[in-house]
Each structure stands twice: as C-alpha cells, then as structure tokens.
Amino acid sequence: MSDQPLTAVAEDVGKMYDQFGDECLTVGADEDAPNFGFGEHLHFGYWETPAEDVSLAVAATRLTDMVIDRLRVDRTHRVLDVGCGVGGPALRAARRTGAHITGITVSRDQIAQAGAAVAADARSAQVDFQYADAISMPFEDSSFDAVFALESIMHIPDRRQVLGEIGRVLRPGGRLVLTDFFERAPIPENKLPYVQLLSQTAMMSTVRVEDYPTMLRDAGMLFEEIVDISEHTTRRTFKEMSKVWERAHPTLGPQEALASSDPCPGMATVDEFGYLLLVAVRVGSLTNRIAGQRQ
Ligand code: SAH
C-alpha cells in the first residue's frame, strides 16, 4: 500500500517538485522559464576540472554513474532509489547494472513523468515508481540489496529518521550510496543570506559531516567512504544555473538576485558550502553486538 499519508514537510517538498515541471529539465527557448538544463537527472553536475566544457546534463549524468557504480549490484539484485525525481537515475541504473529498481518520490507529477519515461523504455519491467515518504516506507524489512539517495536526503529534516528506515529495508551486507550537502567550514556572515535563501527556496538543510558515522551506526550501518566532491560539483552547478537566470534577468548581480530570490549567483561564491558522496554498508547484527559487549 503506497498511499500512506505524508508528513507536512514531505507534502510541501512534493508540491515544490510538482511545480518544478519538465520545462525546467532541458535548456529551452522560453527565456522567462528557468530551464536549467538538468536533463532527467535532477541533481548537481560533476566536472572533472573547473574548465571542463560539458553541459550540466552531461555532468549530472556522470554523478549518477558515480553513485550507481558504488552500489555494486547486478541483475540478481533489487535496488531502492530514495527520492527518484523524474526517473532518470533509476532507468540508468537499470540499464547499467541489470538490477530491478524501485523509486519513491513525494511528488505526484514526478510519478507521472517517471511513469511516462518507463513506458517509453525497454527496461519497463525492471523499474517501478511509488508515491511514498522515505521516513515511513511501504516495504518489508531487508527487502533491498542496495539503496541510493541521490540529492534527496537534504529535504528530510531529521536524517536519523530516514537513515533508520533505510537501515530497516536494507538487507545485511547491502550498500547505501547517497549525496548530501554539508558545511566544509563555517559560512562567513556576509554569505549566510545566500545559504539561508537557498535553504528556504529549496526546502533543504545541510548536515554536519562528523555526525554521519554515528547516525549510520545507530541505523545499523557502517560508513565505508565519505568524499568531499564540492570542488567538482557545487560552484560550477550554481554558475550554470545562474547563467540561465542571467539570460532572463541580464541586469541582476548577486545582491539584486538575492532580493529577487535567486540564490544561485550568490551561492557560486560560497566555497564553504560543500557536497559529499557517501557509501555505507548494512551490518548483520550491530545492535546485538553492542548489547553483547555491554554485558
Ligand atoms: N534523485 C533524483 C531526484 C533528486 S530531487 C535525481 O537525482 O534525479 C529530490 C527528490 O527527493 C524528489 O524526487 C523528491 O520528491 C524526493 N523527496 C524529497 N523528500 C522526500 C521524502 N520525504 N520521501 C521521499 N522522497 C522525497
């Protein structure tokens, strides 16, 4: 049963993505619409070097591949995509690995778009999408061999809650791969307004990177890899997004853009705003082991 009620926050995030329709996904002719050019991969791009001349869509697909390859799954596996967007990463994961992918999202429009993408793809039997909240998922314990959460966990106010759910549905030995936003260093006072505006408009929060090992352990997982990929992702993505904005509003600098509620030109200057890639593994009986050690 996938139509359980969502939390109020998840409802609002879902409505935001309902409005973030397909006109935002490709660079189009309408200069007034914020066509950021993400393609079907609704997340930041990964550029090998700051000057590398590839589009946001290409760079975003590359980051999808980096996540997929860390799952280490094949056609015998079931994978959960937490926060599946319009289905680009799930379809790509199915093509690249042969695994069965289930995606969840809190946006009904995304469910429709992802469904249409699947219908047009030969992999349709291998991919399904459900409307569900990541903090209470309609799946049995240990029902997935791997889970990925590509730029979705930052929308969930309590990461412990969602990590607990992921730990529940992931089988022992299964891998979790996610991306998240964190502060590489305290944000300087003069740049805080950009980060605050982004947090409000995108309904997101950053994590303290040092909290991850404990949060994962409490969810029955051990962290295996945390990489700071900010230099390859954040500044350039904000620059690409603000280029689109500038084409529509050529006279606005960072300050004016702030007043007009576009955080991107300002965010392109915030080196302290970081992006991480994390891999963790579900352990068999961590709770028992810890309880046993205490005796
Ligand atoms: N991973 C996708 C989409 C990223 S956008 C991609 O990379 O293309 C963030 C996604 O997280 C959206 O699909 C949004 O609906 C989903 N999301 C946010 N909060 C959620 C929640 N509480 N439960 C499930 N999905 C959620």
PDB file of N, CA, C and O in Angstrom, residues 195-245:
ATOM      1  N   VAL A 195      22.915  31.264   1.592  1.00  0.00           N
ATOM      2  CA  VAL A 195      22.662  29.893   2.050  1.00  0.00           C
ATOM      3  C   VAL A 195      21.264  29.799   2.667  1.00  0.00           C
ATOM      4  O   VAL A 195      20.529  28.833   2.430  1.00  0.00           O
ATOM      5  N   GLN A 196      20.905  30.844   3.427  1.00  0.00           N
ATOM      6  CA  GLN A 196      19.557  30.834   4.039  1.00  0.00           C
ATOM      7  C   GLN A 196      18.474  30.864   2.963  1.00  0.00           C
ATOM      8  O   GLN A 196      17.476  30.142   3.054  1.00  0.00           O
ATOM      9  N   LEU A 197      18.701  31.682   1.939  1.00  0.00           N
ATOM     10  CA  LEU A 197      17.695  31.761   0.876  1.00  0.00           C
ATOM     11  C   LEU A 197      17.584  30.425   0.137  1.00  0.00           C
ATOM     12  O   LEU A 197      16.485  29.941  -0.160  1.00  0.00           O
ATOM     13  N   LEU A 198      18.734  29.825  -0.137  1.00  0.00           N
ATOM     14  CA  LEU A 198      18.701  28.516  -0.802  1.00  0.00           C
ATOM     15  C   LEU A 198      17.956  27.499   0.065  1.00  0.00           C
ATOM     16  O   LEU A 198      17.120  26.737  -0.426  1.00  0.00           O
ATOM     17  N   SER A 199      18.261  27.501   1.368  1.00  0.00           N
ATOM     18  CA  SER A 199      17.625  26.534   2.266  1.00  0.00           C
ATOM     19  C   SER A 199      16.112  26.714   2.255  1.00  0.00           C
ATOM     20  O   SER A 199      15.363  25.735   2.253  1.00  0.00           O
ATOM     21  N   GLN A 200      15.675  27.981   2.237  1.00  0.00           N
ATOM     22  CA  GLN A 200      14.221  28.234   2.224  1.00  0.00           C
ATOM     23  C   GLN A 200      13.599  27.849   0.891  1.00  0.00           C
ATOM     24  O   GLN A 200      12.612  27.121   0.841  1.00  0.00           O
ATOM     25  N   THR A 201      14.192  28.346  -0.206  1.00  0.00           N
ATOM     26  CA  THR A 201      13.538  28.133  -1.503  1.00  0.00           C
ATOM     27  C   THR A 201      13.603  26.664  -1.927  1.00  0.00           C
ATOM     28  O   THR A 201      12.677  26.152  -2.536  1.00  0.00           O
ATOM     29  N   ALA A 202      14.692  25.982  -1.573  1.00  0.00           N
ATOM     30  CA  ALA A 202      14.805  24.573  -1.972  1.00  0.00           C
ATOM     31  C   ALA A 202      14.346  23.634  -0.859  1.00  0.00           C
ATOM     32  O   ALA A 202      14.428  22.419  -1.011  1.00  0.00           O
ATOM     33  N   MET A 203      13.861  24.190   0.262  1.00  0.00           N
ATOM     34  CA  MET A 203      13.370  23.390   1.396  1.00  0.00           C
ATOM     35  C   MET A 203      14.381  22.320   1.795  1.00  0.00           C
ATOM     36  O   MET A 203      14.097  21.115   1.760  1.00  0.00           O
ATOM     37  N   MET A 204      15.576  22.765   2.132  1.00  0.00           N
ATOM     38  CA  MET A 204      16.639  21.805   2.445  1.00  0.00           C
ATOM     39  C   MET A 204      17.466  22.263   3.647  1.00  0.00           C
ATOM     40  O   MET A 204      17.363  23.395   4.073  1.00  0.00           O
ATOM     41  N   SER A 205      18.274  21.346   4.155  1.00  0.00           N
ATOM     42  CA  SER A 205      19.209  21.710   5.221  1.00  0.00           C
ATOM     43  C   SER A 205      20.545  21.021   4.946  1.00  0.00           C
ATOM     44  O   SER A 205      20.613  20.066   4.178  1.00  0.00           O
ATOM     45  N   THR A 206      21.598  21.528   5.597  1.00  0.00           N
ATOM     46  CA  THR A 206      22.905  20.872   5.472  1.00  0.00           C
ATOM     47  C   THR A 206      23.114  19.973   6.694  1.00  0.00           C
ATOM     48  O   THR A 206      22.435  20.122   7.700  1.00  0.00           O
ATOM     49  N   VAL A 207      24.084  19.063   6.567  1.00  0.00           N
ATOM     50  CA  VAL A 207      24.380  18.132   7.652  1.00  0.00           C
ATOM     51  C   VAL A 207      25.762  18.472   8.223  1.00  0.00           C
ATOM     52  O   VAL A 207      26.564  19.130   7.546  1.00  0.00           O
ATOM     53  N   ARG A 208      26.015  18.072   9.455  1.00  0.00           N
ATOM     54  CA  ARG A 208      27.394  18.146   9.974  1.00  0.00           C
ATOM     55  C   ARG A 208      28.053  16.827   9.607  1.00  0.00           C
ATOM     56  O   ARG A 208      27.593  15.766  10.031  1.00  0.00           O
ATOM     57  N   VAL A 209      29.109  16.903   8.815  1.00  0.00           N
ATOM     58  CA  VAL A 209      29.673  15.671   8.263  1.00  0.00           C
ATOM     59  C   VAL A 209      30.114  14.718   9.376  1.00  0.00           C
ATOM     60  O   VAL A 209      30.001  13.493   9.256  1.00  0.00           O
ATOM     61  N   GLU A 210      30.567  15.291  10.503  1.00  0.00           N
ATOM     62  CA  GLU A 210      31.051  14.438  11.590  1.00  0.00           C
ATOM     63  C   GLU A 210      29.919  13.674  12.270  1.00  0.00           C
ATOM     64  O   GLU A 210      30.161  12.757  13.053  1.00  0.00           O
ATOM     65  N   ASP A 211      28.657  14.040  11.974  1.00  0.00           N
ATOM     66  CA  ASP A 211      27.528  13.303  12.561  1.00  0.00           C
ATOM     67  C   ASP A 211      27.243  11.993  11.816  1.00  0.00           C
ATOM     68  O   ASP A 211      26.538  11.126  12.336  1.00  0.00           O
ATOM     69  N   TYR A 212      27.753  11.867  10.588  1.00  0.00           N
ATOM     70  CA  TYR A 212      27.367  10.704   9.787  1.00  0.00           C
ATOM     71  C   TYR A 212      27.745   9.341  10.385  1.00  0.00           C
ATOM     72  O   TYR A 212      26.901   8.442  10.456  1.00  0.00           O
ATOM     73  N   PRO A 213      29.004   9.160  10.840  1.00  0.00           N
ATOM     74  CA  PRO A 213      29.328   7.821  11.364  1.00  0.00           C
ATOM     75  C   PRO A 213      28.377   7.377  12.471  1.00  0.00           C
ATOM     76  O   PRO A 213      27.920   6.227  12.483  1.00  0.00           O
ATOM     77  N   THR A 214      28.044   8.273  13.395  1.00  0.00           N
ATOM     78  CA  THR A 214      27.139   7.903  14.496  1.00  0.00           C
ATOM     79  C   THR A 214      25.721   7.662  13.980  1.00  0.00           C
ATOM     80  O   THR A 214      25.063   6.688  14.378  1.00  0.00           O
ATOM     81  N   MET A 215      25.248   8.543  13.111  1.00  0.00           N
ATOM     82  CA  MET A 215      23.878   8.360  12.579  1.00  0.00           C
ATOM     83  C   MET A 215      23.770   7.023  11.845  1.00  0.00           C
ATOM     84  O   MET A 215      22.777   6.310  11.969  1.00  0.00           O
ATOM     85  N   LEU A 216      24.817   6.693  11.094  1.00  0.00           N
ATOM     86  CA  LEU A 216      24.792   5.430  10.350  1.00  0.00           C
ATOM     87  C   LEU A 216      24.844   4.244  11.311  1.00  0.00           C
ATOM     88  O   LEU A 216      24.100   3.272  11.176  1.00  0.00           O
ATOM     89  N   ARG A 217      25.715   4.338  12.292  1.00  0.00           N
ATOM     90  CA  ARG A 217      25.846   3.239  13.262  1.00  0.00           C
ATOM     91  C   ARG A 217      24.511   2.999  13.964  1.00  0.00           C
ATOM     92  O   ARG A 217      24.053   1.864  14.124  1.00  0.00           O
ATOM     93  N   ASP A 218      23.834   4.105  14.347  1.00  0.00           N
ATOM     94  CA  ASP A 218      22.537   3.969  15.011  1.00  0.00           C
ATOM     95  C   ASP A 218      21.488   3.339  14.093  1.00  0.00           C
ATOM     96  O   ASP A 218      20.487   2.800  14.559  1.00  0.00           O
ATOM     97  N   ALA A 219      21.711   3.457  12.781  1.00  0.00           N
ATOM     98  CA  ALA A 219      20.774   2.876  11.812  1.00  0.00           C
ATOM     99  C   ALA A 219      21.219   1.491  11.357  1.00  0.00           C
ATOM    100  O   ALA A 219      20.677   0.930  10.402  1.00  0.00           O
ATOM    101  N   GLY A 220      22.250   0.939  12.030  1.00  0.00           N
ATOM    102  CA  GLY A 220      22.705  -0.414  11.699  1.00  0.00           C
ATOM    103  C   GLY A 220      23.655  -0.464  10.521  1.00  0.00           C
ATOM    104  O   GLY A 220      23.807  -1.509   9.882  1.00  0.00           O
ATOM    105  N   MET A 221      24.284   0.684  10.206  1.00  0.00           N
ATOM    106  CA  MET A 221      25.204   0.700   9.061  1.00  0.00           C
ATOM    107  C   MET A 221      26.568   1.224   9.488  1.00  0.00           C
ATOM    108  O   MET A 221      26.679   1.948  10.478  1.00  0.00           O
ATOM    109  N   LEU A 222      27.584   0.838   8.754  1.00  0.00           N
ATOM    110  CA  LEU A 222      28.924   1.364   8.991  1.00  0.00           C
ATOM    111  C   LEU A 222      29.356   2.144   7.769  1.00  0.00           C
ATOM    112  O   LEU A 222      29.164   1.679   6.637  1.00  0.00           O
ATOM    113  N   PHE A 223      29.930   3.315   7.984  1.00  0.00           N
ATOM    114  CA  PHE A 223      30.306   4.091   6.803  1.00  0.00           C
ATOM    115  C   PHE A 223      31.586   3.548   6.214  1.00  0.00           C
ATOM    116  O   PHE A 223      32.470   3.080   6.911  1.00  0.00           O
ATOM    117  N   GLU A 224      31.629   3.553   4.906  1.00  0.00           N
ATOM    118  CA  GLU A 224      32.777   2.983   4.211  1.00  0.00           C
ATOM    119  C   GLU A 224      33.571   4.076   3.510  1.00  0.00           C
ATOM    120  O   GLU A 224      34.783   4.032   3.433  1.00  0.00           O
ATOM    121  N   GLU A 225      32.871   5.066   2.972  1.00  0.00           N
ATOM    122  CA  GLU A 225      33.553   6.096   2.185  1.00  0.00           C
ATOM    123  C   GLU A 225      32.777   7.396   2.313  1.00  0.00           C
ATOM    124  O   GLU A 225      31.559   7.414   2.146  1.00  0.00           O
ATOM    125  N   ILE A 226      33.484   8.466   2.669  1.00  0.00           N
ATOM    126  CA  ILE A 226      32.873   9.799   2.559  1.00  0.00           C
ATOM    127  C   ILE A 226      33.868  10.646   1.786  1.00  0.00           C
ATOM    128  O   ILE A 226      35.024  10.766   2.192  1.00  0.00           O
ATOM    129  N   VAL A 227      33.441  11.188   0.663  1.00  0.00           N
ATOM    130  CA  VAL A 227      34.331  12.003  -0.161  1.00  0.00           C
ATOM    131  C   VAL A 227      33.721  13.387  -0.320  1.00  0.00           C
ATOM    132  O   VAL A 227      32.531  13.526  -0.606  1.00  0.00           O
ATOM    133  N   ASP A 228      34.561  14.401  -0.129  1.00  0.00           N
ATOM    134  CA  ASP A 228      34.141  15.778  -0.386  1.00  0.00           C
ATOM    135  C   ASP A 228      34.327  16.035  -1.890  1.00  0.00           C
ATOM    136  O   ASP A 228      35.463  16.118  -2.370  1.00  0.00           O
ATOM    137  N   ILE A 229      33.217  16.127  -2.617  1.00  0.00           N
ATOM    138  CA  ILE A 229      33.327  16.343  -4.071  1.00  0.00           C
ATOM    139  C   ILE A 229      32.903  17.768  -4.449  1.00  0.00           C
ATOM    140  O   ILE A 229      32.593  18.047  -5.609  1.00  0.00           O
ATOM    141  N   SER A 230      32.937  18.659  -3.454  1.00  0.00           N
ATOM    142  CA  SER A 230      32.486  20.043  -3.692  1.00  0.00           C
ATOM    143  C   SER A 230      33.194  20.713  -4.869  1.00  0.00           C
ATOM    144  O   SER A 230      32.557  21.391  -5.680  1.00  0.00           O
ATOM    145  N   GLU A 231      34.521  20.516  -4.945  1.00  0.00           N
ATOM    146  CA  GLU A 231      35.274  21.216  -5.986  1.00  0.00           C
ATOM    147  C   GLU A 231      34.803  20.835  -7.385  1.00  0.00           C
ATOM    148  O   GLU A 231      34.999  21.586  -8.330  1.00  0.00           O
ATOM    149  N   HIS A 232      34.203  19.666  -7.501  1.00  0.00           N
ATOM    150  CA  HIS A 232      33.754  19.186  -8.820  1.00  0.00           C
ATOM    151  C   HIS A 232      32.281  19.512  -9.097  1.00  0.00           C
ATOM    152  O   HIS A 232      31.796  19.261 -10.187  1.00  0.00           O
ATOM    153  N   THR A 233      31.572  19.965  -8.063  1.00  0.00           N
ATOM    154  CA  THR A 233      30.109  19.991  -8.194  1.00  0.00           C
ATOM    155  C   THR A 233      29.465  21.353  -7.928  1.00  0.00           C
ATOM    156  O   THR A 233      28.811  21.914  -8.806  1.00  0.00           O
ATOM    157  N   THR A 234      29.644  21.876  -6.706  1.00  0.00           N
ATOM    158  CA  THR A 234      28.738  22.948  -6.261  1.00  0.00           C
ATOM    159  C   THR A 234      28.891  24.258  -7.031  1.00  0.00           C
ATOM    160  O   THR A 234      27.918  24.743  -7.618  1.00  0.00           O
ATOM    161  N   ARG A 235      30.127  24.819  -7.014  1.00  0.00           N
ATOM    162  CA  ARG A 235      30.262  26.161  -7.586  1.00  0.00           C
ATOM    163  C   ARG A 235      29.851  26.174  -9.060  1.00  0.00           C
ATOM    164  O   ARG A 235      29.116  27.026  -9.512  1.00  0.00           O
ATOM    165  N   ARG A 236      30.330  25.160  -9.803  1.00  0.00           N
ATOM    166  CA  ARG A 236      30.046  25.133 -11.237  1.00  0.00           C
ATOM    167  C   ARG A 236      28.554  24.940 -11.506  1.00  0.00           C
ATOM    168  O   ARG A 236      27.988  25.551 -12.422  1.00  0.00           O
ATOM    169  N   THR A 237      27.901  24.114 -10.692  1.00  0.00           N
ATOM    170  CA  THR A 237      26.461  23.924 -10.899  1.00  0.00           C
ATOM    171  C   THR A 237      25.724  25.242 -10.659  1.00  0.00           C
ATOM    172  O   THR A 237      24.858  25.630 -11.453  1.00  0.00           O
ATOM    173  N   PHE A 238      26.075  25.937  -9.565  1.00  0.00           N
ATOM    174  CA  PHE A 238      25.409  27.230  -9.318  1.00  0.00           C
ATOM    175  C   PHE A 238      25.703  28.207 -10.456  1.00  0.00           C
ATOM    176  O   PHE A 238      24.831  28.984 -10.840  1.00  0.00           O
ATOM    177  N   LYS A 239      26.931  28.165 -10.978  1.00  0.00           N
ATOM    178  CA  LYS A 239      27.260  29.070 -12.095  1.00  0.00           C
ATOM    179  C   LYS A 239      26.399  28.749 -13.309  1.00  0.00           C
ATOM    180  O   LYS A 239      25.888  29.643 -13.971  1.00  0.00           O
ATOM    181  N   GLU A 240      26.270  27.455 -13.609  1.00  0.00           N
ATOM    182  CA  GLU A 240      25.449  27.057 -14.770  1.00  0.00           C
ATOM    183  C   GLU A 240      24.003  27.501 -14.570  1.00  0.00           C
ATOM    184  O   GLU A 240      23.353  27.985 -15.487  1.00  0.00           O
ATOM    185  N   MET A 241      23.505  27.341 -13.334  1.00  0.00           N
ATOM    186  CA  MET A 241      22.119  27.728 -13.072  1.00  0.00           C
ATOM    187  C   MET A 241      21.961  29.244 -13.131  1.00  0.00           C
ATOM    188  O   MET A 241      20.966  29.749 -13.643  1.00  0.00           O
ATOM    189  N   SER A 242      22.961  29.968 -12.642  1.00  0.00           N
ATOM    190  CA  SER A 242      22.777  31.422 -12.657  1.00  0.00           C
ATOM    191  C   SER A 242      22.943  31.984 -14.064  1.00  0.00           C
ATOM    192  O   SER A 242      22.361  33.009 -14.390  1.00  0.00           O
ATOM    193  N   LYS A 243      23.686  31.285 -14.936  1.00  0.00           N
ATOM    194  CA  LYS A 243      23.769  31.725 -16.341  1.00  0.00           C
ATOM    195  C   LYS A 243      22.382  31.753 -16.962  1.00  0.00           C
ATOM    196  O   LYS A 243      22.026  32.666 -17.692  1.00  0.00           O
ATOM    197  N   VAL A 244      21.615  30.706 -16.661  1.00  0.00           N
ATOM    198  CA  VAL A 244      20.253  30.619 -17.203  1.00  0.00           C
ATOM    199  C   VAL A 244      19.418  31.782 -16.658  1.00  0.00           C
ATOM    200  O   VAL A 244      18.684  32.443 -17.385  1.00  0.00           O
ATOM    201  N   TRP A 245      19.572  32.016 -15.354  1.00  0.00           N
ATOM    202  CA  TRP A 245      18.831  33.104 -14.724  1.00  0.00           C
ATOM    203  C   TRP A 245      19.229  34.453 -15.340  1.00  0.00           C
ATOM    204  O   TRP A 245      18.397  35.301 -15.637  1.00  0.00           O
TER     205      TRP A 245
END
